[in-house]
Short mmCIF file of C-alpha atoms in Angstrom, two decimals:
data_model
loop_
_atom_site.label_atom_id
_atom_site.label_comp_id
_atom_site.label_asym_id
_atom_site.label_seq_id
_atom_site.Cartn_x
_atom_site.Cartn_y
_atom_site.Cartn_z
CA UNK A 151 98.34 96.33 83.08
CA UNK A 152 96.18 95.45 86.18
CA UNK A 153 95.66 98.02 89.06
CA UNK A 154 93.22 100.45 90.70
CA UNK A 155 92.06 103.75 89.44
CA UNK A 156 90.53 106.41 91.39
CA UNK A 157 88.81 109.62 90.01
CA UNK A 158 88.97 112.45 90.27
CA UNK A 159 92.31 113.11 91.56
CA UNK A 160 91.00 116.32 93.06
CA UNK A 161 87.43 117.26 94.21
CA UNK A 162 86.07 120.34 95.49
CA UNK A 163 82.67 120.27 97.23
CA UNK A 164 80.40 122.92 98.89
CA UNK A 165 78.92 122.40 102.31
CA UNK A 166 75.79 120.47 102.20
CA UNK A 167 76.53 118.69 99.02
CA UNK A 168 76.95 114.93 98.63
CA UNK A 169 79.91 113.78 96.35
CA UNK A 170 80.88 110.42 95.03
CA UNK A 171 84.45 109.12 94.72
CA UNK A 172 85.13 106.43 92.21
CA UNK A 173 87.24 103.35 92.62
CA UNK A 174 87.62 100.68 89.88
CA UNK A 175 90.12 97.56 89.76
CA UNK A 176 90.74 95.23 87.00
CA UNK A 177 92.75 92.82 89.26
CA UNK A 178 89.71 90.52 89.90
CA UNK A 179 90.05 90.92 93.50
CA UNK A 180 87.09 90.02 95.91
CA UNK A 181 87.84 92.55 98.74
CA UNK A 182 87.87 96.34 98.47
CA UNK A 183 88.53 98.89 100.92
CA UNK A 184 87.98 102.74 101.38
CA UNK A 185 90.47 104.48 103.63
CA UNK A 186 90.73 108.15 105.00
CA UNK A 187 93.95 109.86 105.46
CA UNK A 188 94.54 112.93 107.67
CA UNK A 189 97.88 114.44 108.74
CA UNK A 190 99.34 112.55 111.74
CA UNK A 191 96.37 110.15 111.76
CA UNK A 192 97.44 107.33 109.47
CA UNK A 193 94.99 105.79 107.38
CA UNK A 194 91.72 104.82 108.94
CA UNK A 195 89.12 102.38 107.45
CA UNK A 196 85.83 103.82 106.35
CA UNK A 197 84.22 100.70 104.61
CA UNK A 198 85.14 97.34 103.14
CA UNK A 199 83.58 94.78 100.87
CA UNK A 200 84.66 91.24 100.61
CA UNK A 201 82.05 90.13 97.98
CA UNK A 202 79.63 91.81 95.47
CA UNK A 203 76.47 93.19 97.07
CA UNK A 204 77.82 93.02 100.69
CA UNK A 205 79.89 95.52 102.55
CA UNK A 206 80.80 96.29 106.27
CA UNK A 207 81.49 99.41 108.20
CA UNK A 208 84.98 100.25 109.23
CA UNK A 209 86.20 102.44 112.03
CA UNK A 210 84.93 105.79 110.77
CA UNK A 211 81.86 105.02 108.54
CA UNK A 212 79.60 107.82 110.02
CA UNK A 213 78.69 110.26 107.13
CA UNK A 214 79.83 108.01 104.32
CA UNK A 215 77.90 105.39 102.27
CA UNK A 216 79.14 102.74 99.67
CA UNK A 217 77.75 100.24 97.17
CA UNK A 218 79.31 97.18 95.53
CA UNK A 219 77.08 96.27 92.54
CA UNK A 220 80.01 94.96 90.38
CA UNK A 221 83.08 93.19 91.37
CA UNK A 222 85.45 95.84 89.87
CA UNK A 223 83.78 98.99 91.21
CA UNK A 224 83.42 100.27 94.86
CA UNK A 225 82.37 103.83 94.89
CA UNK A 226 82.34 105.98 97.98
CA UNK A 227 79.80 108.71 98.66
CA UNK A 228 80.61 111.53 101.03
CA UNK A 229 77.35 112.83 102.35
CA UNK A 230 76.47 116.05 103.86
CA UNK A 231 76.34 114.34 107.31
CA UNK A 232 80.12 113.97 107.24
CA UNK A 233 81.11 116.83 109.63
CA UNK A 234 84.85 117.32 108.37
CA UNK A 235 85.26 115.58 104.97
CA UNK A 236 88.34 117.37 103.88
CA UNK A 237 90.97 114.66 103.59
CA UNK A 238 92.91 112.13 101.21
CA UNK A 239 90.95 109.07 100.17
CA UNK A 240 92.45 105.98 99.21
CA UNK A 241 90.89 102.82 97.76
CA UNK A 242 92.56 99.60 97.96
CA UNK A 243 91.86 95.70 96.94
CA UNK A 244 93.18 92.39 97.96
CA UNK A 245 92.66 88.65 97.17
CA UNK A 246 93.49 86.56 100.26
CA UNK A 247 95.24 89.36 102.24
CA UNK A 248 98.85 88.69 101.29
CA UNK A 249 99.10 91.72 99.11
CA UNK A 250 97.24 94.95 98.70
CA UNK A 251 96.96 97.25 95.91
CA UNK A 252 96.23 100.87 96.43
CA UNK A 253 94.98 103.45 93.95
CA UNK A 254 96.47 106.99 93.48
CA UNK A 255 94.17 108.72 96.00
CA UNK A 256 91.46 111.53 95.59
CA UNK A 257 91.98 114.69 97.61
CA UNK A 258 88.67 116.06 98.65
CA UNK A 259 88.40 119.79 99.86
CA UNK A 260 85.14 121.28 101.16
CA UNK A 261 84.79 124.91 100.38
CA UNK B 241 91.67 92.35 116.66
CA UNK B 242 95.14 93.94 115.65
CA UNK B 243 96.87 97.38 115.94
CA UNK B 244 100.13 98.84 115.13
CA UNK B 245 102.24 101.34 116.93
CA UNK B 246 104.98 103.31 115.14
CA UNK B 247 107.47 104.92 117.42
CA UNK B 248 108.53 108.31 116.49
CA UNK B 249 106.28 110.48 114.17
CA UNK B 250 109.35 112.17 112.67
CA UNK B 251 112.78 110.73 112.16
CA UNK B 252 115.65 112.70 110.86
CA UNK B 253 118.97 111.34 109.55
CA UNK B 254 121.91 112.40 107.51
CA UNK B 255 122.54 111.13 103.96
CA UNK B 256 124.55 107.97 104.15
CA UNK B 257 123.37 107.30 107.74
CA UNK B 258 121.55 104.10 108.93
CA UNK B 259 117.74 104.45 108.71
CA UNK B 260 115.71 102.67 111.43
CA UNK B 261 111.99 103.00 111.67
CA UNK B 262 110.31 101.30 114.45
CA UNK B 263 106.93 99.17 114.38
CA UNK B 264 105.31 97.24 117.04
CA UNK B 265 102.16 95.32 116.46
CA UNK B 266 99.36 93.68 118.40
CA UNK B 267 97.60 90.68 116.91
CA UNK B 268 95.43 87.67 118.30
CA UNK B 269 96.82 85.35 115.44
CA UNK B 270 99.81 85.14 113.32
CA UNK B 271 99.97 88.47 111.50
CA UNK B 272 100.86 89.66 108.04
CA UNK B 273 102.95 92.69 108.21
CA UNK B 274 103.69 95.43 105.50
CA UNK B 275 105.72 98.41 105.23
CA UNK B 276 104.45 101.19 102.71
CA UNK B 277 106.18 104.33 101.63
CA UNK B 278 104.00 107.54 100.47
CA UNK B 279 105.39 110.71 98.58
CA UNK B 280 103.44 113.86 98.92
CA UNK B 281 100.09 113.61 97.17
CA UNK B 282 100.54 110.10 96.09
CA UNK B 283 99.18 106.59 96.85
CA UNK B 284 100.94 103.96 98.75
CA UNK B 285 103.82 102.02 97.38
CA UNK B 286 104.74 98.68 98.93
CA UNK B 287 108.14 98.46 100.32
CA UNK B 288 108.14 94.90 101.68
CA UNK B 289 105.91 92.30 103.42
CA UNK B 290 106.11 89.38 105.82
CA UNK B 291 103.64 86.65 105.26
CA UNK B 292 104.98 83.90 107.44
CA UNK B 293 107.99 82.80 105.29
CA UNK B 294 111.40 84.00 106.03
CA UNK B 295 111.62 86.44 109.07
CA UNK B 296 114.12 88.68 107.36
CA UNK B 297 112.37 90.39 104.59
CA UNK B 298 114.22 92.28 101.75
CA UNK B 299 112.06 94.97 99.92
CA UNK B 300 112.78 97.45 97.16
CA UNK B 301 115.21 100.42 97.42
CA UNK B 302 117.56 98.60 99.75
CA UNK B 303 115.03 98.42 102.49
CA UNK B 304 114.70 95.51 104.92
CA UNK B 305 112.64 94.42 107.99
CA UNK B 306 112.89 91.55 110.50
CA UNK B 307 109.86 89.88 111.98
CA UNK B 308 110.56 89.20 115.71
CA UNK B 309 107.61 87.35 117.33
CA UNK B 310 109.11 87.46 120.72
CA UNK B 311 109.32 91.41 120.62
CA UNK B 312 106.17 91.88 118.38
CA UNK B 313 108.29 94.07 116.18
CA UNK B 314 108.89 94.67 112.44
CA UNK B 315 111.41 97.41 112.32
CA UNK B 316 112.38 98.86 108.94
CA UNK B 317 115.97 99.39 108.15
CA UNK B 318 118.35 100.64 105.29
CA UNK B 319 122.07 100.82 105.84
CA UNK B 320 122.64 104.04 103.94
CA UNK B 321 120.08 106.80 103.59
CA UNK B 322 119.59 108.66 100.25
CA UNK B 323 117.97 111.93 99.76
CA UNK B 324 115.24 110.11 97.76
CA UNK B 325 114.26 108.15 100.81
CA UNK B 326 112.65 111.35 102.36
CA UNK B 327 108.90 110.30 102.52
CA UNK B 328 106.36 109.23 104.99
CA UNK B 329 106.37 105.39 105.93
CA UNK B 330 103.64 103.34 107.24
CA UNK B 331 103.52 100.09 109.05
CA UNK B 332 100.44 97.94 108.60
CA UNK B 333 99.17 94.62 109.90
CA UNK B 334 96.27 92.17 108.87
CA UNK B 335 95.46 88.83 110.31
CA UNK B 336 96.54 85.75 108.53
CA UNK B 337 93.72 83.28 107.85
CA UNK B 338 91.30 86.05 108.56
CA UNK B 339 88.03 86.32 106.84
CA UNK B 340 87.84 90.05 106.07
CA UNK B 341 91.60 90.87 105.52
CA UNK B 342 91.36 94.33 107.09
CA UNK B 343 94.55 96.13 106.99
CA UNK B 344 95.31 98.23 110.06
CA UNK B 345 97.92 101.03 109.85
CA UNK B 346 100.13 102.84 112.12
CA UNK B 347 100.11 106.70 112.15
CA UNK B 348 103.05 106.90 109.93
CA UNK B 349 106.66 108.16 110.42
CA UNK B 350 107.94 111.13 108.43
CA UNK B 351 111.43 110.57 107.30
CA UNK B 352 113.76 113.47 106.61
CA UNK B 353 117.08 113.11 105.05
CA UNK B 354 119.76 115.93 105.73
CA UNK B 355 122.58 116.58 103.11
#
């Protein structure tokens, strides 16, 4: 079955550490996205990529970095520069914007 | 640019009552519109979408929404609420014909269903 996988489901990080969240899709979609969800804030766009080896900042990119070396993979690194990284992170993909597929999410907690 | 406003961060209904969740959008070009549902600690599930075909869109679990261009609205309705409908609902917009297909979300509406 085609879909998006995210790992891990839960992630704990100590202050000052970088962590990388995985996102993989087998839908052959060109575009991929990372969103951050906080209670009462909805989903806010962190980074997106429309094609391999290219990506753009979203609305809240500070403290995050991404790479897009393969079409099916779009990992997100939460760096130590992110002041408040505790949140639920969702990855999504689309081909042409008429339908978006979302992964199950990763909940990141800073200890 | 596009934006979404969901009126009411929390809606409470009785089981069997009408569900109405409000969504207004702003878009510089004809939009694509979506409603998603989210259960605790899970990802988003698509309920329905409008992509410039019929203005009355029927989705899963008995939900439907009507695209009203004159009112820039895309309200979600269900005639009779069920306990299992209790969840958070998100309205989202993207631009048809856009080059980046960014999906912009509202802040969500938490639906509570009372027995």
